[in-house]
XYZ file of C-alpha atoms in Angstrom:
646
model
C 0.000 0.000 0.000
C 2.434 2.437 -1.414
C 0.323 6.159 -0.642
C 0.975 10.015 0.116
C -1.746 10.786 2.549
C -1.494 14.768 3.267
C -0.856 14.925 7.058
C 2.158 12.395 6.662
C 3.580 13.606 3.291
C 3.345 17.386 5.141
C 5.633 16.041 8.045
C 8.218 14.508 5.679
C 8.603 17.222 3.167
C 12.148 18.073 4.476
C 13.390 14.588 5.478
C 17.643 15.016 6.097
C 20.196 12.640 6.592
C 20.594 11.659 10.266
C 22.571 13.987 12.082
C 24.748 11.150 13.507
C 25.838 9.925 10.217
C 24.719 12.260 7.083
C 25.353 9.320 4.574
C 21.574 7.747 5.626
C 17.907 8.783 6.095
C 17.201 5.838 8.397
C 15.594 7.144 12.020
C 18.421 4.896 13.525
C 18.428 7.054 16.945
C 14.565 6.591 17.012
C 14.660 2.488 16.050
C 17.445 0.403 15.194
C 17.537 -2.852 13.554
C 19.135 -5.514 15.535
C 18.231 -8.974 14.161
C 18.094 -9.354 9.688
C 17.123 -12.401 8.128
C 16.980 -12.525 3.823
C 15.521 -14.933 1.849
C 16.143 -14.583 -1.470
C 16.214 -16.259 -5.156
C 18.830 -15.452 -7.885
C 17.664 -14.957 -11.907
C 20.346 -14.660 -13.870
C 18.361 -14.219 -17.225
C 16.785 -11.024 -15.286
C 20.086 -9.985 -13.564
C 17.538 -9.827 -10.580
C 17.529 -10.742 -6.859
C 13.943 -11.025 -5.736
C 12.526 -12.103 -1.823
C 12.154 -10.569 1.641
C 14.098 -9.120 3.966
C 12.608 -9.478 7.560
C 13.921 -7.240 10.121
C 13.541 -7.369 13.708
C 13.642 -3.654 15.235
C 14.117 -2.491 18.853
C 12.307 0.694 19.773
C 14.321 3.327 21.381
C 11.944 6.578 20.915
C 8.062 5.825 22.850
C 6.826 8.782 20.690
C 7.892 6.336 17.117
C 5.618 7.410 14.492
C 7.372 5.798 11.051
C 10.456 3.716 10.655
C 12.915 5.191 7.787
C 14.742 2.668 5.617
C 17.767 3.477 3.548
C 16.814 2.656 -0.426
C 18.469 3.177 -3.909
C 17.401 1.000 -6.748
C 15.008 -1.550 -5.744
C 11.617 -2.024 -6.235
C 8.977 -2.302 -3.248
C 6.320 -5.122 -3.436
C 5.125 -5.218 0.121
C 5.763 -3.931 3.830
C 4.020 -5.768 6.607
C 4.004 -5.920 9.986
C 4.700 -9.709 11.488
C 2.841 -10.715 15.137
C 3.767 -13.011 17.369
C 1.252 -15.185 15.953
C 2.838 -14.625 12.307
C 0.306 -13.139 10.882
C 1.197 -10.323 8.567
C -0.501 -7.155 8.373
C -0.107 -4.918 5.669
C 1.563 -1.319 6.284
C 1.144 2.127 4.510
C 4.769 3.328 2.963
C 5.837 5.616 1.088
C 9.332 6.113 -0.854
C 10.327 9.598 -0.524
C 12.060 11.663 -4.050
C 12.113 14.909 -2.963
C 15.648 14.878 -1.470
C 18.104 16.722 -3.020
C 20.496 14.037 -2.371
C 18.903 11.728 -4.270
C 21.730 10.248 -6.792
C 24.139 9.675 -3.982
C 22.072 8.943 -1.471
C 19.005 7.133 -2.688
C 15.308 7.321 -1.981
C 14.432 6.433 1.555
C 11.607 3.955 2.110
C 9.385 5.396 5.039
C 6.953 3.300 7.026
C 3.929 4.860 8.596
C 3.775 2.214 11.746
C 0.233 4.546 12.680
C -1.316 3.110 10.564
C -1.778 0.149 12.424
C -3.781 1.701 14.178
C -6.572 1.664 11.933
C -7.044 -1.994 11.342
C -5.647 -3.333 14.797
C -5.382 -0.408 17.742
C -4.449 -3.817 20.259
C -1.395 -4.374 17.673
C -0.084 -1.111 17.912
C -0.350 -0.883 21.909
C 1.914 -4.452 22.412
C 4.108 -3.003 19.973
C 5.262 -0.203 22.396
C 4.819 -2.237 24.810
C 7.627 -4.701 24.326
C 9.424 -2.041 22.347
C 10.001 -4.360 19.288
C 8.339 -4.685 16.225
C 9.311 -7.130 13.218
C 9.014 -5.810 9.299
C 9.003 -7.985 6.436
C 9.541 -6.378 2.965
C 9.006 -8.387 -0.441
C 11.204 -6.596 -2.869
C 13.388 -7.059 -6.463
C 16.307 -5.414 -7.233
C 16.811 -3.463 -10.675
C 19.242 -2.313 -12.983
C 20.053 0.977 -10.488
C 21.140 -1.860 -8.304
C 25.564 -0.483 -7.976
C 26.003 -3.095 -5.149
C 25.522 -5.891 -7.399
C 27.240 -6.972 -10.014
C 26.244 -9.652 -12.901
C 28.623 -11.321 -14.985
C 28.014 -12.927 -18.113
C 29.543 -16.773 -18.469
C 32.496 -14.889 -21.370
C 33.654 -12.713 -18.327
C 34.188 -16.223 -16.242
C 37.123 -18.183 -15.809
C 35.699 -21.200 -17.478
C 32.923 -19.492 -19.410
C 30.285 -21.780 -18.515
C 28.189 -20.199 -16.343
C 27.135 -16.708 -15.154
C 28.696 -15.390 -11.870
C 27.226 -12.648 -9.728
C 28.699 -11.216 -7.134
C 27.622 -7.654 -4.304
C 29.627 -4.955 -3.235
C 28.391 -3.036 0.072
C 30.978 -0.255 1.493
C 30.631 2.095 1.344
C 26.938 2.844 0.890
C 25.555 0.380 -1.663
C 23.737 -2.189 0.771
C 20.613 -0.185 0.478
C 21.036 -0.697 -3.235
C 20.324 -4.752 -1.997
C 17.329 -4.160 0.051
C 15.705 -1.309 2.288
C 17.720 -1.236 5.512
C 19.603 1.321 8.119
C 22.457 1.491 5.962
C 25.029 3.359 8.472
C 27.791 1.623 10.317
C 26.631 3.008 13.578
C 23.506 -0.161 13.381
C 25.070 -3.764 13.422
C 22.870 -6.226 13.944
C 23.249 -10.394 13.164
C 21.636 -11.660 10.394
C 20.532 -15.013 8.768
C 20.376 -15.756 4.392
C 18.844 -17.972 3.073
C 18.967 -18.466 -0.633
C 17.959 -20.461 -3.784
C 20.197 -20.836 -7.237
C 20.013 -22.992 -10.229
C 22.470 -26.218 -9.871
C 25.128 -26.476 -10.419
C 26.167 -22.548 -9.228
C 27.203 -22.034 -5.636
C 25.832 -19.258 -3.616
C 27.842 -17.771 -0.471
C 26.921 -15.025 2.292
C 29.289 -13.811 4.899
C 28.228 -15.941 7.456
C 28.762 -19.519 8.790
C 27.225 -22.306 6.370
C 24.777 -23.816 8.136
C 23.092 -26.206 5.660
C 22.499 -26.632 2.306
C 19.942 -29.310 -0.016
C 18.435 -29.798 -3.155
C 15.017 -29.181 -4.272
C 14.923 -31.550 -7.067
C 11.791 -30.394 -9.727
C 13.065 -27.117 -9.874
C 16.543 -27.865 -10.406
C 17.902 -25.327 -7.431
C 20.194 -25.702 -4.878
C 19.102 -23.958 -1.538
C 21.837 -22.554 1.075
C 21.579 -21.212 4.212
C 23.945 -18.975 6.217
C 24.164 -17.109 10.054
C 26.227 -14.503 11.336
C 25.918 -14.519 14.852
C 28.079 -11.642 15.409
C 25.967 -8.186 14.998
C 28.224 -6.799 11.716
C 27.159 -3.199 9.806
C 25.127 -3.150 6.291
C 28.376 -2.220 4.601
C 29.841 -6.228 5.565
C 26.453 -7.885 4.174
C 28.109 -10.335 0.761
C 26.367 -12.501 -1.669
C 27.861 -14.283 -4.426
C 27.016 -16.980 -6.522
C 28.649 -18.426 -9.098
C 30.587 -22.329 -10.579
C 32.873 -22.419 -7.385
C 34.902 -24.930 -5.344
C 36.761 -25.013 -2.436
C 40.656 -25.624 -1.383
C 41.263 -25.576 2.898
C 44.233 -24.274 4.170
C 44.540 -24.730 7.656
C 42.027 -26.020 10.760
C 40.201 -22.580 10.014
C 41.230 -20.987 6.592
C 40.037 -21.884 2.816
C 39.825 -20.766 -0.128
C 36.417 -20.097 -2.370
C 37.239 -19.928 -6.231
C 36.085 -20.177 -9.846
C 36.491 -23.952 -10.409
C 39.667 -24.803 -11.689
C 41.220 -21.726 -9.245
C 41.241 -22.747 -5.743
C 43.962 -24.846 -5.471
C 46.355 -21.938 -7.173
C 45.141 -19.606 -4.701
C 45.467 -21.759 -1.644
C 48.887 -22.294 -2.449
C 48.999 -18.457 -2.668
C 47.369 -17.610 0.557
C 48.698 -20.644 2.539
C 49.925 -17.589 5.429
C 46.342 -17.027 6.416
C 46.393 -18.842 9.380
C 49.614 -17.343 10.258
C 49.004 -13.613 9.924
C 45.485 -14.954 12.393
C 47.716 -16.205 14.483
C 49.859 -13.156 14.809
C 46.870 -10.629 14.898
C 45.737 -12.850 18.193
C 49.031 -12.972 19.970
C 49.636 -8.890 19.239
C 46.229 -7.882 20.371
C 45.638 -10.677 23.074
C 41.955 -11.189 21.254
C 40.586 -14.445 19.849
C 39.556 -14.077 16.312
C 36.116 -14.576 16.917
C 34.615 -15.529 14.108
C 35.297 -18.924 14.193
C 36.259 -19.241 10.290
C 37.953 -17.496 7.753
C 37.730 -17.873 4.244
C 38.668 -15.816 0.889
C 37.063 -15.858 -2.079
C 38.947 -14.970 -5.099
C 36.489 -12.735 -7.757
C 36.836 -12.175 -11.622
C 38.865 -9.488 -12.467
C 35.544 -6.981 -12.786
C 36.338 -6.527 -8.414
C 36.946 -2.653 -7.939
C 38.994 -3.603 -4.636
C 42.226 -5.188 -3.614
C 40.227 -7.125 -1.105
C 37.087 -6.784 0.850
C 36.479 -7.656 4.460
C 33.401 -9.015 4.410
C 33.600 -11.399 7.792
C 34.016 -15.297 7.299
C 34.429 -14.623 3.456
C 37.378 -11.868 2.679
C 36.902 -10.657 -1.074
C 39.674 -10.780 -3.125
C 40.772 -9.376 -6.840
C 42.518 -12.357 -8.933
C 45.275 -9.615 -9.348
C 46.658 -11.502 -5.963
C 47.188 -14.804 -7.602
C 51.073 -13.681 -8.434
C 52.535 -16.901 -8.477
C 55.074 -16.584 -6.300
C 52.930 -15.067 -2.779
C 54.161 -11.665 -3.482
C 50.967 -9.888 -2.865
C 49.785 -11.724 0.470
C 50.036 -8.590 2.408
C 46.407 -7.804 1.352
C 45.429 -11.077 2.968
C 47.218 -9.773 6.097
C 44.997 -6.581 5.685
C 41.863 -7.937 5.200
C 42.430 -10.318 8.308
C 43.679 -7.532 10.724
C 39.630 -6.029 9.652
C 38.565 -9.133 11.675
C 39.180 -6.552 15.070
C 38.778 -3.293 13.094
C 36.717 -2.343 11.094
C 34.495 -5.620 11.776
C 34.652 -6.087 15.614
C 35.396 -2.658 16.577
C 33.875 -0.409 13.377
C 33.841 3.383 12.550
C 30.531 4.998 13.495
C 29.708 7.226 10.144
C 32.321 7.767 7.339
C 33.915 10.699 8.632
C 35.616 8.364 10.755
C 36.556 5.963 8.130
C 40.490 6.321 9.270
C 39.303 4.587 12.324
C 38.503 1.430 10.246
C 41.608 1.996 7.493
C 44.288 3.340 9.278
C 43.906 1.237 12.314
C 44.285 -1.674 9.678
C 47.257 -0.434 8.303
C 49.088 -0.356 11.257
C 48.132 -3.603 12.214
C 49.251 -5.063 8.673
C 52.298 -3.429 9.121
C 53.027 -5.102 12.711
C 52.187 -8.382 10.918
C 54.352 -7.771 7.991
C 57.385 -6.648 10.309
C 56.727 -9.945 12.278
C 56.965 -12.654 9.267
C 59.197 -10.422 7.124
C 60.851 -7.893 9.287
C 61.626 -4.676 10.480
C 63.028 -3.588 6.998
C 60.726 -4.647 4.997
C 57.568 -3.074 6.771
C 58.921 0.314 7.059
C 59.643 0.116 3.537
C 55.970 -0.385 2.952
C 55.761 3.074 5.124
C 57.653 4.612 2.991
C 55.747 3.867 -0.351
C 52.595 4.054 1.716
C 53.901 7.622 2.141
C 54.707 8.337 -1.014
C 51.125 7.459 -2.299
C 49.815 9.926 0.541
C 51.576 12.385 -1.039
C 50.417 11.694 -4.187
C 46.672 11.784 -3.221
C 46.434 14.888 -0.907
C 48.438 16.629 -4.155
C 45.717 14.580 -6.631
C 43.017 16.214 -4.203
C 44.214 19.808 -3.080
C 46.022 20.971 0.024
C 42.948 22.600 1.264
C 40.302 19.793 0.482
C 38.139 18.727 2.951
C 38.824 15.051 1.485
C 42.657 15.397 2.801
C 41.872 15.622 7.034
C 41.200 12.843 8.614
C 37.227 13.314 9.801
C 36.267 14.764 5.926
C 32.610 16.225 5.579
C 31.001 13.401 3.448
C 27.394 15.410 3.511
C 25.186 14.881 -0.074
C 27.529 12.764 -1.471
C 28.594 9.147 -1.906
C 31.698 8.327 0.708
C 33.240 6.403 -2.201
C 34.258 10.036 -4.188
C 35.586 10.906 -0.995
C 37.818 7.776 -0.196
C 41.983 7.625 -1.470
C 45.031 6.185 0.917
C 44.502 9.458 2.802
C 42.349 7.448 5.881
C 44.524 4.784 5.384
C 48.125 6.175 5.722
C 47.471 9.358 7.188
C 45.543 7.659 10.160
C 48.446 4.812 9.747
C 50.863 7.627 10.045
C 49.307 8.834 13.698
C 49.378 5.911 15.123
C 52.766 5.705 14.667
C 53.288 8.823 16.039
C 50.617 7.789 19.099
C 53.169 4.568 19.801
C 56.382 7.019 19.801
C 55.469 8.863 22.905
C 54.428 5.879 25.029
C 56.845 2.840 23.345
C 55.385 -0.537 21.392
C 54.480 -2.485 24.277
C 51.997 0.601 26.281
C 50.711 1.034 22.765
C 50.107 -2.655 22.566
C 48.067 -2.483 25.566
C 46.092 0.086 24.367
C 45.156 -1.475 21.363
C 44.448 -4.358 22.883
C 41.819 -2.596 26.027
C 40.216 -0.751 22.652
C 39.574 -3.840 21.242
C 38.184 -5.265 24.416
C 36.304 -2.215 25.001
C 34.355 -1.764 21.737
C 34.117 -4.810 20.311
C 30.324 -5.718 18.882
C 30.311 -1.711 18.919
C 30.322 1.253 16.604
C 32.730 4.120 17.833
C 34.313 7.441 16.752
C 38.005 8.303 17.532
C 37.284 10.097 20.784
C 36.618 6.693 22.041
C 40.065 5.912 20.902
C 41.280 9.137 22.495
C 39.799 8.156 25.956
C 41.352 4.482 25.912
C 44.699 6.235 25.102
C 44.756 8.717 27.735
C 43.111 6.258 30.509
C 46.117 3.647 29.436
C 48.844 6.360 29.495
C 47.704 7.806 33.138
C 47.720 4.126 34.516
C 50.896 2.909 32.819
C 53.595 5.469 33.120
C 54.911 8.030 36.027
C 51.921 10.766 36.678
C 53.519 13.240 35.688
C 55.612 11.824 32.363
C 52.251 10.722 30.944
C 51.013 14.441 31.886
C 53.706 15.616 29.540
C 52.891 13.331 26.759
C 49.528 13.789 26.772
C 49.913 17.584 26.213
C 51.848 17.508 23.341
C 49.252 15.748 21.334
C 47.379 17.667 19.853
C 44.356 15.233 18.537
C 42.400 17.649 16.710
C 45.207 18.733 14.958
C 45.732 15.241 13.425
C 42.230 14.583 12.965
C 40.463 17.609 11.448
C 43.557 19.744 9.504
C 43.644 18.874 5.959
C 46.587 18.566 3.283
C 50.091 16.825 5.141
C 50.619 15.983 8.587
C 52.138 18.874 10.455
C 54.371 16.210 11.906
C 56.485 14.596 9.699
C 57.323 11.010 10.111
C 60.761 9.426 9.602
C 60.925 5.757 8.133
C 64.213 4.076 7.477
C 64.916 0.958 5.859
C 68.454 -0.986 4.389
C 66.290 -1.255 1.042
C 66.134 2.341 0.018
C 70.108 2.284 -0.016
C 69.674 -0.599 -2.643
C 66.756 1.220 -4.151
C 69.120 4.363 -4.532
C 71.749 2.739 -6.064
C 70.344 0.900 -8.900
C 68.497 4.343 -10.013
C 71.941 6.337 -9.530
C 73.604 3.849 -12.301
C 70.614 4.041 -14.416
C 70.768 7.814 -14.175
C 74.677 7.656 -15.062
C 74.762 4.770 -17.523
C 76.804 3.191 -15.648
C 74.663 0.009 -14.404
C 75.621 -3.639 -15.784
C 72.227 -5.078 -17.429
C 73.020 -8.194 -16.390
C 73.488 -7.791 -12.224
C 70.523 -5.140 -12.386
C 68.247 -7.521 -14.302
C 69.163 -10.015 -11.190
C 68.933 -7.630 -8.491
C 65.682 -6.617 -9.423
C 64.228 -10.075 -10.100
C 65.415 -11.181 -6.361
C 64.141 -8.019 -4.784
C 60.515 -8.551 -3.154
C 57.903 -6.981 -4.692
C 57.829 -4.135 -1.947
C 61.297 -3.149 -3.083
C 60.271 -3.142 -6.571
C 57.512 -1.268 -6.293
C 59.996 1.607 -4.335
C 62.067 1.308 -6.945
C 59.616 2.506 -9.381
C 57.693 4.927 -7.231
C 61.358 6.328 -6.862
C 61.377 7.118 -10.831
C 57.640 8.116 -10.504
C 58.439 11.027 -7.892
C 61.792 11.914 -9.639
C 60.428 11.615 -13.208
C 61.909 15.027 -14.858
C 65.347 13.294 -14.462
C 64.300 10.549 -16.478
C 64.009 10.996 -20.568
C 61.686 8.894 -23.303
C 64.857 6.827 -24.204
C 66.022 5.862 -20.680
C 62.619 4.686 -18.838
C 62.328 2.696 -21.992
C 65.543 1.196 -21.761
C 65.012 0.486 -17.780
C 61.972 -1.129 -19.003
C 64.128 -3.428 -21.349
C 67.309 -4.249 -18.955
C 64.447 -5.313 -16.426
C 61.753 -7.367 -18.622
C 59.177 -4.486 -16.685
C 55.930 -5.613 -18.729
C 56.128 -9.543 -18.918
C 57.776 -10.939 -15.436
C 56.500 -9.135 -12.477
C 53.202 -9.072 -10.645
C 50.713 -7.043 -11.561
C 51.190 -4.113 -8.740
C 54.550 -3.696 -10.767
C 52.728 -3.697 -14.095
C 50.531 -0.725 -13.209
C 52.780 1.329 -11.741
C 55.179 0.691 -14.925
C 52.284 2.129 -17.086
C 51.687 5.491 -14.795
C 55.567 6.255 -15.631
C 54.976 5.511 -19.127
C 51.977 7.696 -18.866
C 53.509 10.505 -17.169
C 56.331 10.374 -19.489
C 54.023 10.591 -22.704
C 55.018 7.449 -24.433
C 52.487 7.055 -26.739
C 53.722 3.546 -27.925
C 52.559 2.043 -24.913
C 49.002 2.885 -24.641
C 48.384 -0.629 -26.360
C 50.153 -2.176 -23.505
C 47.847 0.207 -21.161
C 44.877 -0.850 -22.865
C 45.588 -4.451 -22.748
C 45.896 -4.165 -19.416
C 42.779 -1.681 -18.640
C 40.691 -4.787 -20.576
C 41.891 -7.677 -18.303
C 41.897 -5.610 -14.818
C 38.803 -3.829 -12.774
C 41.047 -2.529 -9.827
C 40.027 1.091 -9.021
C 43.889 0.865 -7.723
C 45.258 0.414 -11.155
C 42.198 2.171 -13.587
C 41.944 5.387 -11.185
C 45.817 6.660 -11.900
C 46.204 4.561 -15.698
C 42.670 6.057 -16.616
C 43.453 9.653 -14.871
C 47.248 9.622 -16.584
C 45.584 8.675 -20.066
C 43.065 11.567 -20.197
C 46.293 14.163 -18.926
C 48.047 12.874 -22.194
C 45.006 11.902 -24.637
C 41.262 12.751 -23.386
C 39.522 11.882 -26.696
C 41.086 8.626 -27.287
C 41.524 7.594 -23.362
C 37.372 8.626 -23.705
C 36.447 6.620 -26.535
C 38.510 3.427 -25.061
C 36.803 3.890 -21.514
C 33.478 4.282 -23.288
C 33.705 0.973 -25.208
C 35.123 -1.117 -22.577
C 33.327 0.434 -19.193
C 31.313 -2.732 -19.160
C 33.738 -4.847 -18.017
C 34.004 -2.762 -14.668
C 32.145 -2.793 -11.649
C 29.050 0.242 -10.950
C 31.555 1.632 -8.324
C 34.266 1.733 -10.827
C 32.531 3.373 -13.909
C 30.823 5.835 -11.992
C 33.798 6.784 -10.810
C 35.939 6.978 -14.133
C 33.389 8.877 -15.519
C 33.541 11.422 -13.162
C 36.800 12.143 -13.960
C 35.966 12.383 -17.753
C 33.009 14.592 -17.092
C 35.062 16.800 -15.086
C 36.961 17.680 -18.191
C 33.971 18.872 -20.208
């Protein structure tokens, strides 16, 4: 009973965003979702997800007049109220289009819980009575649908079958169903699901069974997650998959004929678990972890989604190169998933926290070197994005003001290795093994919660006071200035120092390259034996030093160290942004062979945004032939860029 009776339209004329968290509608501080439970069916002739999402509510305001429901792209069938006897009793909604936010934000879905009142007064009492109602929505998706993506069986592996596959963070999980799409709501949820045999279907959740309904040829699946997660964590996929185990508690979900490579390639799962644990003296409680490698259409290195960490195919280097992203996506298990950022302004709570922790993992299996190397390029591509951005943008501080517009124009390695970079800076003054503490009370603290850095702040100060002399801690404490760090855009005021024996090496080879002095033979070696982290410094070296470099000698680095065909595909890209910046027309085919076989907005954002600096029309008419191969996400943001140049 969709209508637009006058008294209610009146009152929501000028619906806003939530003060709390301006990237949703949803009345969260009034009502908030606590228990979710999907059932759904899969057409992949339609490219449509059709079902019901029920959704128990708890209700926190006694004056509640209408429950508001994030919404962007999918149709509404039905919205009734469920009793305890399960009856269900149809509700008057609206869906509201008179925001101006509209195309980032969506179309909320309000529901006029008065109007129970005409058809059962007794319902509506109990309901405030026991402060909990239950909603079930019938509802399709549509073509507006960005979280989802559908694949055609030519964009598989094996090309057999079709392959679908949903993308939630920042804001697209109200492009699944209706829901309170804001981090600051977790709640546990339950999917159940039905897709034709022989496809696989998977939800981030524990597997709890799965059978066979014969006649209509579909396999039915059913998944929990017992531990209350935020909309942006909710993952479906379905596809021909199989899977490899690792270890007691790790495994590996791939296209079939994949799993077995990528096991092989991710076989330091359990370890980098195992490390998180020790470091933050917290179980990793969610009892399994497993990573499912995508097609190549993924916009992200990897994806956190809990029990079932997304993963590009870009990872499968053959030689474990690239594992650090597994180490990433596990540390997410405490934040990000456990402990999570309460709107998006605090996003460096989630991303920088996560960066540090990688870094403490990568310093543990691979040294102290090595991971302050990664600092250093992780630096370097800070730079690169608050100079991409502007000094004085509000997307280069830490706590950026994400109001009428979709987080994901917003988000860049600032969050990550800005907020990286002050931790580092909050260990100095109190030494690793205090700041170990900390992290691990903040984890204790919060988990199952949604928090903003004050909360950090607190646990920090409360630590420092207890650990150390009264008066040294006083004297720390006063020299950090937190809202310094956290609101000031452009560079951090304090800048870090990172040292490692690699840059020497790093320094050397581009010093004989830049005298003609270097023996093709020993550099070819060194660089082949160098891990991928030195690599890649080597080339973000030439990258920030590029007006010493000529046409003639990148292209003759690039043929003393076989750049295109024998490295890993983090090397590849940033190989093509030299090119790019250098103007070296001849190897836009290489670009564009490699902008056809990769959807990483890592590697399209800078090869895409280099292109259009050297060749807008032709960069254009390639993007707009091929854009179909990428993910919603990644077009929309591509072709920002291009319209931007109009």
């Amino acid at each position: 009973i969709c209508f637009k009776m006058s008294h209610f339209y009146i009152k929501m004329a000028h619906l806003k965003a939530n003060k709390q968290d301006v990237n949703t509608y949803s009345n969260f501080d009034e009502v908030t979702q606590k228990f979710v439970e999907l059932d759904v069916s899969i057409d992949f002739d339609k490219k449509e997800l059709t079902g019901t999402v029920k959704t128990e509510f708890e209700i926190i305001n006694p004056s509640l007049q209408e429950i508001i429901l994030d919404l962007h792209g999918p149709e509404i069938i039905s919205v009734n109220l469920v009793n305890e006897e399960l009856d269900e009793i149809p509700l008057k909604y609206e869906i509201y289009t008179k925001n101006k936010d509209k195309e980032a934000l969506g179309t909320p879905l309000i529901i006029y819980l008065e109007s129970i009142k005409e058809e059962n007064a007794s319902e509506y009492d109990k309901i405030f009575e026991d402060k909990l109602v239950t909603i079930i929505i019938s509802f399709k998706t549509t073509e507006k649908c960005n979280g989802i993506q559908y694949l055609t069986k030519e964009q598989t592996y094996n090309k057999k079958y079709p392959f679908m596959f949903t993308q939630c963070e920042a804001i697209q999980c109200r492009t699944l169903f209706p829901c309170q799409d804001t981090p600051s709501v977790k709640a546990k949820y339950k999917a159940k699901t039905s897709v034709d045999m022989p496809l696989t279907f998977l939800f981030g959740g524990i597997m709890k069974s799965h059978y066979y309904d014969s006649p209509n040829k579909r396999k039915i699946m059913c998944f929990e997650q017992n531990i209350p997660i935020p909309s942006y964590l909710v993952a479906f996929v379905a596809g021909e998959l199989e899977y490899t185990k690792i270890s007691k508690r790790c495994g590996v979900w791939a296209e079939a004929g994949l799993s077995a490579k990528a096991a092989w390639e991710f076989v330091d799962a359990e370890k980098y678990i195992e490390i998180a644990e020790n470091y933050l003296n917290h179980p990793y409680e969610w009892k399994v972890y497993n990573i499912l490698v995508l097609p190549f259409s993924f916009p992200f290195g990897g994806m956190e989604n809990p029990n079932l960490t997304f993963v590009t195919p870009a990872l499968l280097a053959g030689d474990r190169s690239m594992s650090n992203v597994i180490g990433h996506e596990i540390s997410h298990s405490w934040t990000g998933n456990l402990v999570t950022n309460r709107n998006w302004a605090n996003f460096w709570v989630n991303e920088g926290f996560t960066k540090f922790m990688e870094r403490k993992l990568d310093k543990n299996l691979l040294g102290e070197d090595m991971a302050q190397l990664e600092s250093i390029v992780g630096n370097n591509s800070l730079i690169s994005a608050i100079k991409m951005y502007g000094e004085d943008s509000n997307f280069t501080c830490l706590s950026p003001d994400f109001s009428g517009v979709d987080p994901d124009d917003g988000f860049s390695t600032i969050p990550y290795e800005k907020g990286y970079q002050f931790l580092v800076f909050l260990e100095e003054k109190v030494g690793e093994e205090i700041f170990r503490e900390i992290m691990s009370k903040y984890i204790d603290t919060f988990k199952y919660k949604s928090v903003d850095w004050t909360d950090f702040k607190n646990v920090y100060e409360e630590c420092v006071l207890e650990k150390m002399n009264r008066r040294n801690a006083r004297k720390i404490l006063n020299v950090i200035d937190w809202n310094k760090w956290v609101t000031e855009t452009g560079f951090p005021s304090y800048k870090m120092e990172f040292k490692s024996k690699y840059t020497k090496e790093v320094d050397d080879l581009i010093d004989q390259f830049l005298k003609g002095e270097e023996n093709p033979e020993s550099a070819l070696e060194l660089f082949k034996n160098w891990h991928t982290n030195v690599k890649l410094a080597f080339l973000d070296e030439i990258k920030k030093n590029i007006d010493k470099f000529d046409g003639s000698l990148i292209l003759k680095i690039k043929e003393e160290l076989n750049l295109v065909e024998a490295y890993n595909d983090d090397v590849k890209a940033i190989w093509y942004e030299i090119t790019l910046d250098k103007g070296l027309s001849d190897e836009i085919e290489n670009v564009k062979n490699f902008l056809q076989t990769h959807g990483r907005l890592k590697y399209l954002k800078p090869l895409y945004f280099g292109w259009i600096q050297l060749d807008l029309n032709n960069a254009g008419k390639f993007f707009e032939e091929n854009k179909y191969l990428y993910h919603p996400i990644a077009r929309r943001l591509i072709q920002n860029k291009f319209d931007s140049q109009k």
